[in-house]
PDB file of C-alpha atoms in Angstrom:
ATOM      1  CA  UNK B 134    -153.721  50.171 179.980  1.00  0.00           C
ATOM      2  CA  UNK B 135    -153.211  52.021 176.541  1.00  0.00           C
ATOM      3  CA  UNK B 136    -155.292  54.866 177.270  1.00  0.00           C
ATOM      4  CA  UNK B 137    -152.795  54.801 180.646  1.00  0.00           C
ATOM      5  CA  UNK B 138    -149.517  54.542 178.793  1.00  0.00           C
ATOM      6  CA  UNK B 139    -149.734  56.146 175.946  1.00  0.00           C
ATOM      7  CA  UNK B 140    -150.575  59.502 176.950  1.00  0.00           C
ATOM      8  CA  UNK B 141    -147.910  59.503 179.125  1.00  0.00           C
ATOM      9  CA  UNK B 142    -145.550  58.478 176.013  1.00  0.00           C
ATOM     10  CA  UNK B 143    -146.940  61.429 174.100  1.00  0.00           C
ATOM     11  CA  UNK B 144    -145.952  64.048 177.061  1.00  0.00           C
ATOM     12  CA  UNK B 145    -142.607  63.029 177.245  1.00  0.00           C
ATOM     13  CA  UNK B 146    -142.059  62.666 173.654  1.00  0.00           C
ATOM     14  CA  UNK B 147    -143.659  66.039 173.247  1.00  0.00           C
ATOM     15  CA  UNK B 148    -142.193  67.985 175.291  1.00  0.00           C
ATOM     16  CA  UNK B 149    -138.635  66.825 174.914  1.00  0.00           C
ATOM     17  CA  UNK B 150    -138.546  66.669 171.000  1.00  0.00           C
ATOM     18  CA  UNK B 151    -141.500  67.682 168.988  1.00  0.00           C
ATOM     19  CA  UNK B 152    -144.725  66.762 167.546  1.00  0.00           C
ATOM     20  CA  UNK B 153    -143.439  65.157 164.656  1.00  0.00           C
ATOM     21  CA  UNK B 154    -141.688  62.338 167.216  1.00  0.00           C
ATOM     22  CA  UNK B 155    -145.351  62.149 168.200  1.00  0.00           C
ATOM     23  CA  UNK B 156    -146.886  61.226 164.919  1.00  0.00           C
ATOM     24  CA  UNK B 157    -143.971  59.141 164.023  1.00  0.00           C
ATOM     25  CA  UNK B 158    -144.280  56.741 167.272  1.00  0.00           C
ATOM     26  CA  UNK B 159    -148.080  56.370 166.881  1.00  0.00           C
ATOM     27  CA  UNK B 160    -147.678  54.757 163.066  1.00  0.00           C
ATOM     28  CA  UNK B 161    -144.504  52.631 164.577  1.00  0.00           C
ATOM     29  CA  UNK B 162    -146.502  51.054 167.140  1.00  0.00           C
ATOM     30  CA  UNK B 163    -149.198  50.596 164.647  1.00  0.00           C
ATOM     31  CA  UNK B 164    -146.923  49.104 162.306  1.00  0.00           C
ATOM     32  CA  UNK B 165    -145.697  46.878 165.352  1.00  0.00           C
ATOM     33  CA  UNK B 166    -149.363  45.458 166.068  1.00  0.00           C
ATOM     34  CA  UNK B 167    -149.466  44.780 162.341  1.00  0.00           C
ATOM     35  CA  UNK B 168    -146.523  42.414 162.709  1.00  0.00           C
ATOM     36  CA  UNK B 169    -147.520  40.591 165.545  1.00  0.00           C
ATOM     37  CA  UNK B 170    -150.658  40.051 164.200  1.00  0.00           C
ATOM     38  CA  UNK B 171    -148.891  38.276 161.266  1.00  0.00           C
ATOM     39  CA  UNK B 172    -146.156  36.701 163.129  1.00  0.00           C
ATOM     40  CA  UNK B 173    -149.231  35.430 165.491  1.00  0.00           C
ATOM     41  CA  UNK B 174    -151.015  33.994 162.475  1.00  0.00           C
ATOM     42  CA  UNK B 175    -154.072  34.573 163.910  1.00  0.00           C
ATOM     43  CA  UNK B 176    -157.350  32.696 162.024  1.00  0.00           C
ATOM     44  CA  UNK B 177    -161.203  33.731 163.114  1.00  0.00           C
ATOM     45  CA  UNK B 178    -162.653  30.915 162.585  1.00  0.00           C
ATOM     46  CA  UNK B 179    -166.378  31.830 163.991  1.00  0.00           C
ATOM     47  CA  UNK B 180    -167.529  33.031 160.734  1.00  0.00           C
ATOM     48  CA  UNK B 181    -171.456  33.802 161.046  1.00  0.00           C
ATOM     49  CA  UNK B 182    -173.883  34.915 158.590  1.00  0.00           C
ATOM     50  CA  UNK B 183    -175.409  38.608 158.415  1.00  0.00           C
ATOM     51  CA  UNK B 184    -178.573  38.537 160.775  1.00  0.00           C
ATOM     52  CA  UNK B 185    -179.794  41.584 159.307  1.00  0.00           C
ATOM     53  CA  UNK B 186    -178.745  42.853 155.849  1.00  0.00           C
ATOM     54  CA  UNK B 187    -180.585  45.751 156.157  1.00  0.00           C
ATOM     55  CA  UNK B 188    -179.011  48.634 158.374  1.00  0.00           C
ATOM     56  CA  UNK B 189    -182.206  51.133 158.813  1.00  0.00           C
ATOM     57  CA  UNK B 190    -184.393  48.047 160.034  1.00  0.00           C
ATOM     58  CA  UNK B 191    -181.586  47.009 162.514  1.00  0.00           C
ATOM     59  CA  UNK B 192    -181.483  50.123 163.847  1.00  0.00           C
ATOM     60  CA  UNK B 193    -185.187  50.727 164.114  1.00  0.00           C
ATOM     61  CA  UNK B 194    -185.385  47.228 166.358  1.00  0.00           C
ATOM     62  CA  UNK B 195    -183.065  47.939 168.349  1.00  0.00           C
ATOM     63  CA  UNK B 196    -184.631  51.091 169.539  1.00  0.00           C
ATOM     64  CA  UNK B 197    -187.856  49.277 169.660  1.00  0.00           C
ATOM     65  CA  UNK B 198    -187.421  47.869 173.363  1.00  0.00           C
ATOM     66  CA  UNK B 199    -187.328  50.067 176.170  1.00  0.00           C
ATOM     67  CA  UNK B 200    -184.453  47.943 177.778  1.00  0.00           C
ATOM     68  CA  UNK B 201    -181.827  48.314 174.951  1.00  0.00           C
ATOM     69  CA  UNK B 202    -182.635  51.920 174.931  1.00  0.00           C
ATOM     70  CA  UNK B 203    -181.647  52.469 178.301  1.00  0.00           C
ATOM     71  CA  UNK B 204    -178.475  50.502 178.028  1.00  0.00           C
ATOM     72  CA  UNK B 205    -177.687  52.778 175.211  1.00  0.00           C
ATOM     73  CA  UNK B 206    -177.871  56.035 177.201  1.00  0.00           C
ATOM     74  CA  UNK B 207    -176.312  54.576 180.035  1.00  0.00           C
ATOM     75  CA  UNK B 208    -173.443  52.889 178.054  1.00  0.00           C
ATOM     76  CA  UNK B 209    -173.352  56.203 176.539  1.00  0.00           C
ATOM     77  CA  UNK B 210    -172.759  58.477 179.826  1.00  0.00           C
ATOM     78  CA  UNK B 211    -169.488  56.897 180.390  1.00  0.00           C
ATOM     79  CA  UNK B 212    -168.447  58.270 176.982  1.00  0.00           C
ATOM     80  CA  UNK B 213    -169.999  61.761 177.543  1.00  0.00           C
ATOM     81  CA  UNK B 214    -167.725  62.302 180.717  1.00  0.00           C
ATOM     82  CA  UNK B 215    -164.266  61.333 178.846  1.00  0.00           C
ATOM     83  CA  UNK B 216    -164.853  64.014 176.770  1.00  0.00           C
ATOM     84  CA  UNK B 217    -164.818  66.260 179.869  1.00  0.00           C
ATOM     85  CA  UNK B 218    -161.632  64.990 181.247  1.00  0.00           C
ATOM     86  CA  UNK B 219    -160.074  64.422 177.510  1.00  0.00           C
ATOM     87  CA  UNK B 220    -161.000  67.567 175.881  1.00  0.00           C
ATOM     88  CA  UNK B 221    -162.067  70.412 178.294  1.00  0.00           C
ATOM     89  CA  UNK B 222    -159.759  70.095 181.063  1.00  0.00           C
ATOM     90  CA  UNK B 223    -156.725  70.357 178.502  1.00  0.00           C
ATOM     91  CA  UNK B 224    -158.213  74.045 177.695  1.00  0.00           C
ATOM     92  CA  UNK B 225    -158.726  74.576 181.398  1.00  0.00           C
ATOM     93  CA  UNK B 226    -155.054  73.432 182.681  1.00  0.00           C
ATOM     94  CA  UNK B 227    -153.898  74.832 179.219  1.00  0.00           C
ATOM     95  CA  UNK B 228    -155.344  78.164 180.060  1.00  0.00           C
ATOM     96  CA  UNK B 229    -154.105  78.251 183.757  1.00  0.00           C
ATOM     97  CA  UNK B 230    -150.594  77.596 181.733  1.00  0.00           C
ATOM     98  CA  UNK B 231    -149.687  74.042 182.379  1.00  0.00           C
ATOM     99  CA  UNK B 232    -147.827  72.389 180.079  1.00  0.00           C
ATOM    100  CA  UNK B 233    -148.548  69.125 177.654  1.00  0.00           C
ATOM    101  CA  UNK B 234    -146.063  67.300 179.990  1.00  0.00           C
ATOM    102  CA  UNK B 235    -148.182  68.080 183.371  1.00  0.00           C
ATOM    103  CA  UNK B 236    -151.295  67.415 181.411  1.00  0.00           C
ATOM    104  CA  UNK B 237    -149.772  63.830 179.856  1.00  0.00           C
ATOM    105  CA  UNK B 238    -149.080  63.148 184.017  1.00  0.00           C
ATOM    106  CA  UNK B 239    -153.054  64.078 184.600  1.00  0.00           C
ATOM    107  CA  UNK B 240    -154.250  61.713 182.299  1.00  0.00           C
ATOM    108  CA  UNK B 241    -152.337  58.890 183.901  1.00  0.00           C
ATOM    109  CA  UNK B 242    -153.107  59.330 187.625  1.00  0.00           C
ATOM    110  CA  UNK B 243    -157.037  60.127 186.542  1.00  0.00           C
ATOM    111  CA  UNK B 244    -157.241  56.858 184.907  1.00  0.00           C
ATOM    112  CA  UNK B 245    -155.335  54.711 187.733  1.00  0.00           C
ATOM    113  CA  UNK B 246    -158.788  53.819 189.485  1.00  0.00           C
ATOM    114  CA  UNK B 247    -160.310  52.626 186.429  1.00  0.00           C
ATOM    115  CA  UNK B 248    -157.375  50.419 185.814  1.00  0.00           C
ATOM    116  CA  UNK B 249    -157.325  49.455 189.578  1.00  0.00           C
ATOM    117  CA  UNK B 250    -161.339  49.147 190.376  1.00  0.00           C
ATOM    118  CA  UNK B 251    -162.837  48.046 187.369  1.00  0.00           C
ATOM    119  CA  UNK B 252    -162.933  44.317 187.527  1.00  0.00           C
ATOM    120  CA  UNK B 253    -163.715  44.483 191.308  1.00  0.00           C
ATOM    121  CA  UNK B 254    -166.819  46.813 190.943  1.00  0.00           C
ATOM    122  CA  UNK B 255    -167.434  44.221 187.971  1.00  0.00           C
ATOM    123  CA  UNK B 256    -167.607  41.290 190.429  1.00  0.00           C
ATOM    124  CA  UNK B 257    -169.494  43.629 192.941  1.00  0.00           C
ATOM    125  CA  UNK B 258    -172.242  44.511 190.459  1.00  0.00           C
ATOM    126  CA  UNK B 259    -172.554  40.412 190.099  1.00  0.00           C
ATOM    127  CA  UNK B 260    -173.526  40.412 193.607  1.00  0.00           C
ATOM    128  CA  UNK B 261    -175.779  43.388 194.164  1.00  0.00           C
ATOM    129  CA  UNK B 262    -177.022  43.922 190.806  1.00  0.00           C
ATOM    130  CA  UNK B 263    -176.559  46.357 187.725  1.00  0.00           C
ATOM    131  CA  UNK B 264    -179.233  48.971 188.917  1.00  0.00           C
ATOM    132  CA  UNK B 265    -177.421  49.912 192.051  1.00  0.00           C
ATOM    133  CA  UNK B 266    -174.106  50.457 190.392  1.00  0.00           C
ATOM    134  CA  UNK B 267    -175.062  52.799 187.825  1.00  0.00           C
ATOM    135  CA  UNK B 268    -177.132  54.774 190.274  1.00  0.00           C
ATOM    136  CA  UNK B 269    -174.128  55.072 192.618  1.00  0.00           C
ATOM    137  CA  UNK B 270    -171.392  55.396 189.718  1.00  0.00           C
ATOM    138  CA  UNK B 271    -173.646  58.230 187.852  1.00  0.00           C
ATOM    139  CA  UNK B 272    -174.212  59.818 191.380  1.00  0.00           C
ATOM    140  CA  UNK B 273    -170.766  59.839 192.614  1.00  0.00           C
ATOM    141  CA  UNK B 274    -170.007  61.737 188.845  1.00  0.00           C
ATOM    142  CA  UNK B 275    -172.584  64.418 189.219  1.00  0.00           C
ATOM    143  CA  UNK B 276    -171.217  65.258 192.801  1.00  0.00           C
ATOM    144  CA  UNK B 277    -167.592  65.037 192.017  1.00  0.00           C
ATOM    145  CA  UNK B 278    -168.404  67.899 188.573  1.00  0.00           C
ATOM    146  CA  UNK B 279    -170.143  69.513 191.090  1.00  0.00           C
ATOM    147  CA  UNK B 280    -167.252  69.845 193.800  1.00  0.00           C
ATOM    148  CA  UNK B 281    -165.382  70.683 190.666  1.00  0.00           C
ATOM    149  CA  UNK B 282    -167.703  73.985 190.295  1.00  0.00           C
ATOM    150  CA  UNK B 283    -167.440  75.337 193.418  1.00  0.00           C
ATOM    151  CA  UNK B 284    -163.128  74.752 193.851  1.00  0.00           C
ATOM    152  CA  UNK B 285    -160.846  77.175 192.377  1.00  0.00           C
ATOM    153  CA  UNK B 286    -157.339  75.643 193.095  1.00  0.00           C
ATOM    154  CA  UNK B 287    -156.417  73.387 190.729  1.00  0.00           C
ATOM    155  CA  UNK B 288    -154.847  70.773 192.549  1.00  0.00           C
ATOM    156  CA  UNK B 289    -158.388  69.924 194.754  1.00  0.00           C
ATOM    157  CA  UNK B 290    -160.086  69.810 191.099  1.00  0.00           C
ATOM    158  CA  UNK B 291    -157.488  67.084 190.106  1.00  0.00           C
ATOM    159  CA  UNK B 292    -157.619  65.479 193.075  1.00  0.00           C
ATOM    160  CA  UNK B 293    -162.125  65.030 192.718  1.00  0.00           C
ATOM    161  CA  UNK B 294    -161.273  64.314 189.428  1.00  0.00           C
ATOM    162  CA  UNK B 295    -159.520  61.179 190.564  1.00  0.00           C
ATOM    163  CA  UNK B 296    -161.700  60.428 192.585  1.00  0.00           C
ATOM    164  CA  UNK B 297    -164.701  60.836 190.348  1.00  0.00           C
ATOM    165  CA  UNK B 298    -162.579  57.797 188.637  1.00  0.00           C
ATOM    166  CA  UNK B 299    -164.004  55.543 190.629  1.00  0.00           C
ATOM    167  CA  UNK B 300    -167.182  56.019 189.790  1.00  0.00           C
ATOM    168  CA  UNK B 301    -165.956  55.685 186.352  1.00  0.00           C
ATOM    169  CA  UNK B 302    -164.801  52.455 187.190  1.00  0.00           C
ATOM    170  CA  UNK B 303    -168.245  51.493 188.474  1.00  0.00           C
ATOM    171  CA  UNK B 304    -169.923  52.083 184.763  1.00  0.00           C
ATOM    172  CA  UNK B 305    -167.520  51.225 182.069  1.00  0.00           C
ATOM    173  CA  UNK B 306    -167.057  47.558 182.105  1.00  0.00           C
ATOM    174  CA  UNK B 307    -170.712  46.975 183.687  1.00  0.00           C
ATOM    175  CA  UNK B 308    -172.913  49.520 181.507  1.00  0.00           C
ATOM    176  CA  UNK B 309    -171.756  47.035 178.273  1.00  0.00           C
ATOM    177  CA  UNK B 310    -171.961  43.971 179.868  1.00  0.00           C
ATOM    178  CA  UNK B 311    -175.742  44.975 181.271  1.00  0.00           C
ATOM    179  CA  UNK B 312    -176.066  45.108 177.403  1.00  0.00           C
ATOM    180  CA  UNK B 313    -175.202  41.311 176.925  1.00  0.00           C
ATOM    181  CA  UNK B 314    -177.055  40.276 179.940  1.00  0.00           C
ATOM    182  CA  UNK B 315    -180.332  41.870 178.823  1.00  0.00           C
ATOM    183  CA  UNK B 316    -179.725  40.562 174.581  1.00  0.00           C
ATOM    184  CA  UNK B 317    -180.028  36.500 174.282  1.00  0.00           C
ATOM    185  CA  UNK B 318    -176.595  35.346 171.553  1.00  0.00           C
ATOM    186  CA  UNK B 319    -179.548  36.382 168.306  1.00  0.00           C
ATOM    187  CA  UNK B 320    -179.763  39.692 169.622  1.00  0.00           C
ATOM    188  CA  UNK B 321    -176.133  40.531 170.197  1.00  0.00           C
ATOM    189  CA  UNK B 322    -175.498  39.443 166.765  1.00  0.00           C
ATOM    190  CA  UNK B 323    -178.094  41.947 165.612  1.00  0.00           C
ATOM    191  CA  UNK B 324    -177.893  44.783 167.961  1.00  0.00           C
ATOM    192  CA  UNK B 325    -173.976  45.200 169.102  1.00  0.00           C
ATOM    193  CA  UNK B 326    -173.336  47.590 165.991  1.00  0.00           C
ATOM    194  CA  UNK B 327    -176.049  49.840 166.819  1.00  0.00           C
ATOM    195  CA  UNK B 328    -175.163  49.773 170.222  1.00  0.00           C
ATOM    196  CA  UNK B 329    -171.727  50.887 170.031  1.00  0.00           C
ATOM    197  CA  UNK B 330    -173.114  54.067 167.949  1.00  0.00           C
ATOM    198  CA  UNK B 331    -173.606  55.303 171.629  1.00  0.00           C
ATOM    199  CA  UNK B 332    -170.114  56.231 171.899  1.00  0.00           C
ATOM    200  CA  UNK B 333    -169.701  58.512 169.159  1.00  0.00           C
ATOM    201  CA  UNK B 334    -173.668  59.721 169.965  1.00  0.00           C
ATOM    202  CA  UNK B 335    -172.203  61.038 173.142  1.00  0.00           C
ATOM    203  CA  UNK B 336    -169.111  62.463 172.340  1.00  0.00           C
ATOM    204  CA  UNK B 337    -170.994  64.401 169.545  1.00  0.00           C
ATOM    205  CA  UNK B 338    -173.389  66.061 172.431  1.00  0.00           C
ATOM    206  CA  UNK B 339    -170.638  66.228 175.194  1.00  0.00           C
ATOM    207  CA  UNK B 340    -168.228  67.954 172.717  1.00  0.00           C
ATOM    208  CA  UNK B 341    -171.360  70.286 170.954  1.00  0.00           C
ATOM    209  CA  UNK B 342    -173.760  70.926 173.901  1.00  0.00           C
ATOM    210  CA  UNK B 343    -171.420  72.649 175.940  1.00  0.00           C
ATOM    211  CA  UNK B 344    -169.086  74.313 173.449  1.00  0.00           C
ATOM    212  CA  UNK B 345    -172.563  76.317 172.820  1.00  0.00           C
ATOM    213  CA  UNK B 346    -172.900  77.243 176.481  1.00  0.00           C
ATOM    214  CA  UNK B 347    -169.003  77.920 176.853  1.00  0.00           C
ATOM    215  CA  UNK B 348    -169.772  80.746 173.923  1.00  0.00           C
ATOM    216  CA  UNK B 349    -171.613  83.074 176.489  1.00  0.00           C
ATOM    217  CA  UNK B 350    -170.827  81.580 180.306  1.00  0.00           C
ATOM    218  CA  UNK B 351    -167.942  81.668 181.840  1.00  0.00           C
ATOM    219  CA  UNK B 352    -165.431  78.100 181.762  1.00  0.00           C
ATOM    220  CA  UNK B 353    -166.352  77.107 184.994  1.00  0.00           C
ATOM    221  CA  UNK B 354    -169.992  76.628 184.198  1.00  0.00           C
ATOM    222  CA  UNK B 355    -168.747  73.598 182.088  1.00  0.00           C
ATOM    223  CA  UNK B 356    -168.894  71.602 185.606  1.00  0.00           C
ATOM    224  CA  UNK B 357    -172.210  72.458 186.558  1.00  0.00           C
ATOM    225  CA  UNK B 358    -173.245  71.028 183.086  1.00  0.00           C
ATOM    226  CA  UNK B 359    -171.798  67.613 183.284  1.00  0.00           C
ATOM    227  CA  UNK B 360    -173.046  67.493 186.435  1.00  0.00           C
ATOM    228  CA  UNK B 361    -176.545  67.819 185.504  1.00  0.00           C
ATOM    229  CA  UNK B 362    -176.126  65.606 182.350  1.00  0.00           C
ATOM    230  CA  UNK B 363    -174.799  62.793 184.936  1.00  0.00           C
ATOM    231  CA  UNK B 364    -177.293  63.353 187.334  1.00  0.00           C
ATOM    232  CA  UNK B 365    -180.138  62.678 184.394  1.00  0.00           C
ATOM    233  CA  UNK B 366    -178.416  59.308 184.223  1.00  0.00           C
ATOM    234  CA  UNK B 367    -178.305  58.495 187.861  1.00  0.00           C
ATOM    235  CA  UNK B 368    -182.404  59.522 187.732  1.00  0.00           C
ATOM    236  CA  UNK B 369    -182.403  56.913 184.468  1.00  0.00           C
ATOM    237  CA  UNK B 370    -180.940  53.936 185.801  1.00  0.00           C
ATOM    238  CA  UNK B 371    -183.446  53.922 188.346  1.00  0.00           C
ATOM    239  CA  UNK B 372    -185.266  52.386 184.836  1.00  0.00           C
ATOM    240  CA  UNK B 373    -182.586  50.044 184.406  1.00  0.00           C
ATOM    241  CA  UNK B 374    -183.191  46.287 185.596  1.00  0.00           C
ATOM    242  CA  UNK B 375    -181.353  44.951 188.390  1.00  0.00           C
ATOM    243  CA  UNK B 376    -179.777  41.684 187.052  1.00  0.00           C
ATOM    244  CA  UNK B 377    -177.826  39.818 189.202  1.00  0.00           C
ATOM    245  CA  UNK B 378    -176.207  36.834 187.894  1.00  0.00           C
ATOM    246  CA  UNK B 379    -174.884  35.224 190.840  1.00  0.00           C
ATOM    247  CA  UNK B 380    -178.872  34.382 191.230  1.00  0.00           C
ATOM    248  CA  UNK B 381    -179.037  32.967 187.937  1.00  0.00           C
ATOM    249  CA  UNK B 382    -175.732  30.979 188.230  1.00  0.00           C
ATOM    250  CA  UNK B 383    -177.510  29.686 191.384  1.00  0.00           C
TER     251      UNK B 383
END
């Protein structure tokens, strides 16, 4: 609901005042979740002891089982296509001369479906297992970026775009809690650091990979890209196991 709201904050602020106005409404509400968390007086009380002192050997473990390696590339595809639709289609609409205003308004209706689907597809993959949704989330992302490469008006990219959402929706709640469900409480202790390094892993490749490419092909080509990166992941979670926990609740 952030990520929904507050770029459409920033577009209004932005292009009624100035970028200043921007800067100075991010450290008030900053300031403002400072306060509550005072005013809340809020105590963590579950106070555990270091499993593993030593950062290198955590890290070497948890690459160590094939399972936790492929929820770390598949929790890391969900953060390799935000960096499509957060950095690279600002320089496309930029360069077909939209302004920060339209783009803020982009932002918003391309993350309604997450806000709308996600805790539905996260009951769904309960019932049909994990495997099936990240094969059909990572699938319906390759398609959409490749739809993408073969439109030209903008308004039918933003419109797969939305739609591409929804496969979105699919993978980000469920690729992190296949993570949980495949780590008993010792290893999620241990291994939830070095798990969440996947995010910046992936925005480091999404954002380098095809920068290099964009250097000698035309902007376009950037779809045909992501849409072979997410098609690797649909082949990977093919490895993935397909837990369903309304079997073991039964």
């Amino acid at each position: 609901t952030g990520w929904l709201l507050g770029p459409l904050a920033v577009g209004f602020i932005a292009s009624r005042f100035d970028y200043q106005g921007v800067f100075i409404g991010a450290v008030s509400f900053l300031f403002l979740a400072l306060y509550f968390f005072w005013i809340f007086h809020i105590i963590d009380h579950n106070k555990k002891k270091h499993v593993d002192k030593d950062i290198f050997k955590n890290f070497v473990g948890f690459f160590k089982k094939k399972d936790r390696v492929i929820a770390y590339l598949l929790g890391g595809g969900v953060n390799f296509w935000w960096v499509l639709i957060y950095l690279y289609m600002p320089l496309y609409f930029y360069g077909q001369g939209y302004d920060i205003w339209w783009l803020s308004k982009f932002f918003v209706v391309v993350l309604l479906p997450t806000v709308i689907f996600a805790y539905p597809f996260a009951r769904l993959a309960n019932r049909i297992g994990f495997r099936k949704i990240f094969i059909i989330g990572y699938t319906v992302l390759a398609l959409s970026a490749l739809i993408c490469f073969m439109l030209n008006d903008i308004y039918w990219i933003l419109g797969v775009l939305i739609f591409a959402s929804i496969g979105i929706a699919m993978l980000e709640a469920t690729s992190e809690a296949y993570f949980f469900d495949i780590s008993n409480d010792g290893e999620v202790e241990r291994f939830y650091a070095p798990y969440n390094t996947t995010i910046d892993v992936n925005h480091l490749v999404a954002k380098s990979v095809p920068s290099l490419f964009l250097m000698f092909l035309p902007f376009k080509t950037i779809f045909i890209l992501f849409a072979m990166f997410m098609a690797g992941f649909a082949v990977l979670s093919l490895q993935a196991r397909n837990i369903i926990e309304s079997r073991r609740k039964s």
